[in-house]
Amino acid sequence: MPKIRIKYFTDKIEKLKYIDGKSDWIDLRCAEEITLKQGEFKLIPLGVAMQLPAGYEAHVVPRSSTFKNFGVIQTNHCGVIDESYSGDNDQWYMPVLAVRDTQIHVNDRICQFRIFEHQPVIEFDETDHLDGVDRGGFGSTGKA
């Protein structure tokens, strides 16, 4: 089982925990009081830094309720944090854009992460034709 060393920047957020059987994603929480006006950008501090196992990266994405509850969208849509971002001051953040005036409070569950092994080294083999069945182009699945 991979182990992750974690540093907390505040004692005002709940400690991270893996909930076996519920989801592979682990919730991250807002580490300070945030007030945003519509159209404002902010890096939301998540109050943690982690030392991921060698060969792993973390993917950080909004929770399914983030937009509904807070009116923000994650500007990079999926944050990727590799194992080299592991210094004492390498706090994790969620970059957001507010689509309405909003407040996010300390300890609010704002996003989630999980870890993945790095993609293996791949080689591209250029060709003029592919052998798969043509599905009709982007967004065409299931349409007559």
Short mmCIF file of C-alpha atoms in Angstrom, two decimals:
data_model
loop_
_atom_site.label_atom_id
_atom_site.label_comp_id
_atom_site.label_asym_id
_atom_site.label_seq_id
_atom_site.Cartn_x
_atom_site.Cartn_y
_atom_site.Cartn_z
CA MET A 1 0.00 0.00 0.00
CA PRO A 2 1.55 3.36 -1.01
CA LYS A 3 2.12 5.81 1.84
CA ILE A 4 1.84 9.57 1.50
CA ARG A 5 3.66 11.88 3.87
CA ILE A 6 1.45 14.90 4.60
CA LYS A 7 2.07 18.29 6.18
CA TYR A 8 -0.83 20.41 7.43
CA PHE A 9 -0.57 24.20 7.26
CA THR A 10 -3.48 24.73 9.64
CA ASP A 11 -5.28 22.89 12.42
CA LYS A 12 -8.63 24.37 11.31
CA ILE A 13 -9.34 21.72 8.66
CA GLU A 14 -10.24 18.09 9.20
CA LYS A 15 -7.43 15.62 8.65
CA LEU A 16 -7.56 13.72 5.38
CA LYS A 17 -8.88 10.20 5.46
CA TYR A 18 -9.40 7.43 2.98
CA ILE A 19 -12.92 6.03 3.25
CA ASP A 20 -12.66 2.44 2.04
CA GLY A 21 -15.61 1.20 0.00
CA LYS A 22 -17.16 4.64 -0.55
CA SER A 23 -14.90 6.30 -3.11
CA ASP A 24 -11.29 6.24 -4.25
CA TRP A 25 -11.33 10.06 -4.19
CA ILE A 26 -10.25 11.90 -1.04
CA ASP A 27 -11.86 15.23 -0.17
CA LEU A 28 -9.75 18.37 0.23
CA ARG A 29 -10.90 21.38 2.23
CA CYS A 30 -10.60 25.13 2.02
CA ALA A 31 -7.97 26.36 4.50
CA GLU A 32 -9.07 30.01 4.81
CA GLU A 33 -12.17 32.19 4.60
CA ILE A 34 -12.72 33.17 0.95
CA THR A 35 -15.04 35.84 -0.43
CA LEU A 36 -15.23 36.18 -4.21
CA LYS A 37 -17.17 38.50 -6.48
CA GLN A 38 -18.46 37.24 -9.82
CA GLY A 39 -15.58 37.09 -12.31
CA GLU A 40 -12.80 36.98 -9.69
CA PHE A 41 -9.98 34.44 -9.78
CA LYS A 42 -8.43 32.96 -6.63
CA LEU A 43 -5.99 30.22 -5.68
CA ILE A 44 -7.82 28.49 -2.85
CA PRO A 45 -5.34 27.14 -0.30
CA LEU A 46 -6.07 23.54 0.62
CA GLY A 47 -3.95 23.53 3.79
CA VAL A 48 -1.79 20.54 2.88
CA ALA A 49 1.48 19.61 1.23
CA MET A 50 2.24 16.00 0.42
CA GLN A 51 5.15 13.82 -0.54
CA LEU A 52 3.70 11.38 -3.04
CA PRO A 53 5.33 7.99 -3.64
CA ALA A 54 7.89 7.86 -6.44
CA GLY A 55 6.21 7.23 -9.79
CA TYR A 56 2.84 8.70 -8.76
CA GLU A 57 0.94 11.92 -9.41
CA ALA A 58 -2.20 13.38 -7.87
CA HIS A 59 -5.20 14.55 -9.91
CA VAL A 60 -7.20 17.32 -8.21
CA VAL A 61 -10.75 17.98 -9.44
CA PRO A 62 -13.89 19.69 -8.10
CA ARG A 63 -16.40 17.68 -6.09
CA SER A 64 -19.70 17.08 -7.88
CA SER A 65 -21.38 19.69 -5.64
CA THR A 66 -18.67 22.39 -5.89
CA PHE A 67 -20.30 24.41 -8.67
CA LYS A 68 -23.79 24.15 -7.18
CA ASN A 69 -22.70 25.03 -3.64
CA PHE A 70 -20.05 27.66 -4.31
CA GLY A 71 -20.51 28.93 -7.89
CA VAL A 72 -16.87 28.38 -8.83
CA ILE A 73 -15.21 26.42 -11.61
CA GLN A 74 -11.69 25.05 -11.46
CA THR A 75 -9.75 26.98 -14.09
CA ASN A 76 -7.39 24.15 -15.02
CA HIS A 77 -10.29 21.62 -14.83
CA CYS A 78 -7.95 18.92 -13.54
CA GLY A 79 -4.87 19.84 -11.55
CA VAL A 80 -1.97 17.44 -11.85
CA ILE A 81 0.57 17.43 -9.03
CA ASP A 82 3.61 15.24 -9.55
CA GLU A 83 5.84 13.79 -6.87
CA SER A 84 8.48 16.51 -7.35
CA TYR A 85 6.10 19.10 -5.79
CA SER A 86 6.92 17.91 -2.30
CA GLY A 87 8.79 20.67 -0.51
CA ASP A 88 8.01 22.01 2.93
CA ASN A 89 6.21 25.04 1.45
CA ASP A 90 4.56 23.32 -1.55
CA GLN A 91 0.99 23.78 -0.34
CA TRP A 92 -1.71 22.50 -2.67
CA TYR A 93 -4.16 25.00 -4.17
CA MET A 94 -7.28 24.90 -6.30
CA PRO A 95 -7.41 27.70 -8.92
CA VAL A 96 -11.02 28.90 -9.29
CA LEU A 97 -13.10 31.45 -11.16
CA ALA A 98 -16.30 32.67 -9.50
CA VAL A 99 -19.36 32.75 -11.77
CA ARG A 100 -21.39 34.47 -9.01
CA ASP A 101 -20.65 36.23 -5.73
CA THR A 102 -19.76 33.54 -3.22
CA GLN A 103 -18.22 32.65 0.11
CA ILE A 104 -16.19 29.55 0.88
CA HIS A 105 -15.51 28.85 4.53
CA VAL A 106 -12.63 27.18 6.31
CA ASN A 107 -13.10 23.40 6.26
CA ASP A 108 -15.63 23.42 3.38
CA ARG A 109 -15.03 20.40 1.15
CA ILE A 110 -14.16 22.12 -2.12
CA CYS A 111 -12.34 19.52 -4.24
CA GLN A 112 -11.00 15.98 -4.23
CA PHE A 113 -7.94 14.05 -5.33
CA ARG A 114 -6.66 10.60 -6.04
CA ILE A 115 -3.25 9.32 -7.04
CA PHE A 116 -2.30 7.55 -10.26
CA GLU A 117 0.87 5.85 -11.41
CA HIS A 118 2.72 7.78 -14.09
CA GLN A 119 1.92 6.83 -17.66
CA PRO A 120 4.40 4.27 -18.98
CA VAL A 121 6.81 5.33 -21.70
CA ILE A 122 5.02 5.00 -25.03
CA GLU A 123 6.11 5.04 -28.65
CA PHE A 124 4.05 6.49 -31.50
CA ASP A 125 3.82 4.50 -34.73
CA GLU A 126 2.74 6.86 -37.53
CA THR A 127 0.30 5.48 -40.12
CA ASP A 128 -2.02 6.71 -42.88
CA HIS A 129 -4.87 4.39 -41.84
CA LEU A 130 -6.21 2.95 -38.58
CA ASP A 131 -7.87 -0.47 -38.32
CA GLY A 132 -10.75 0.48 -35.98
CA VAL A 133 -14.36 1.00 -37.04
CA ASP A 134 -15.10 4.67 -37.85
CA ARG A 135 -17.56 5.92 -35.23
CA GLY A 136 -18.53 9.06 -37.12
CA GLY A 137 -16.43 11.74 -35.47
CA PHE A 138 -16.53 13.75 -32.26
CA GLY A 139 -19.81 13.61 -30.34
CA SER A 140 -21.44 11.15 -32.69
CA THR A 141 -21.77 8.06 -30.49
CA GLY A 142 -25.34 6.77 -30.32
CA LYS A 143 -26.73 9.13 -32.98
CA ALA A 144 -28.49 7.73 -36.03
#
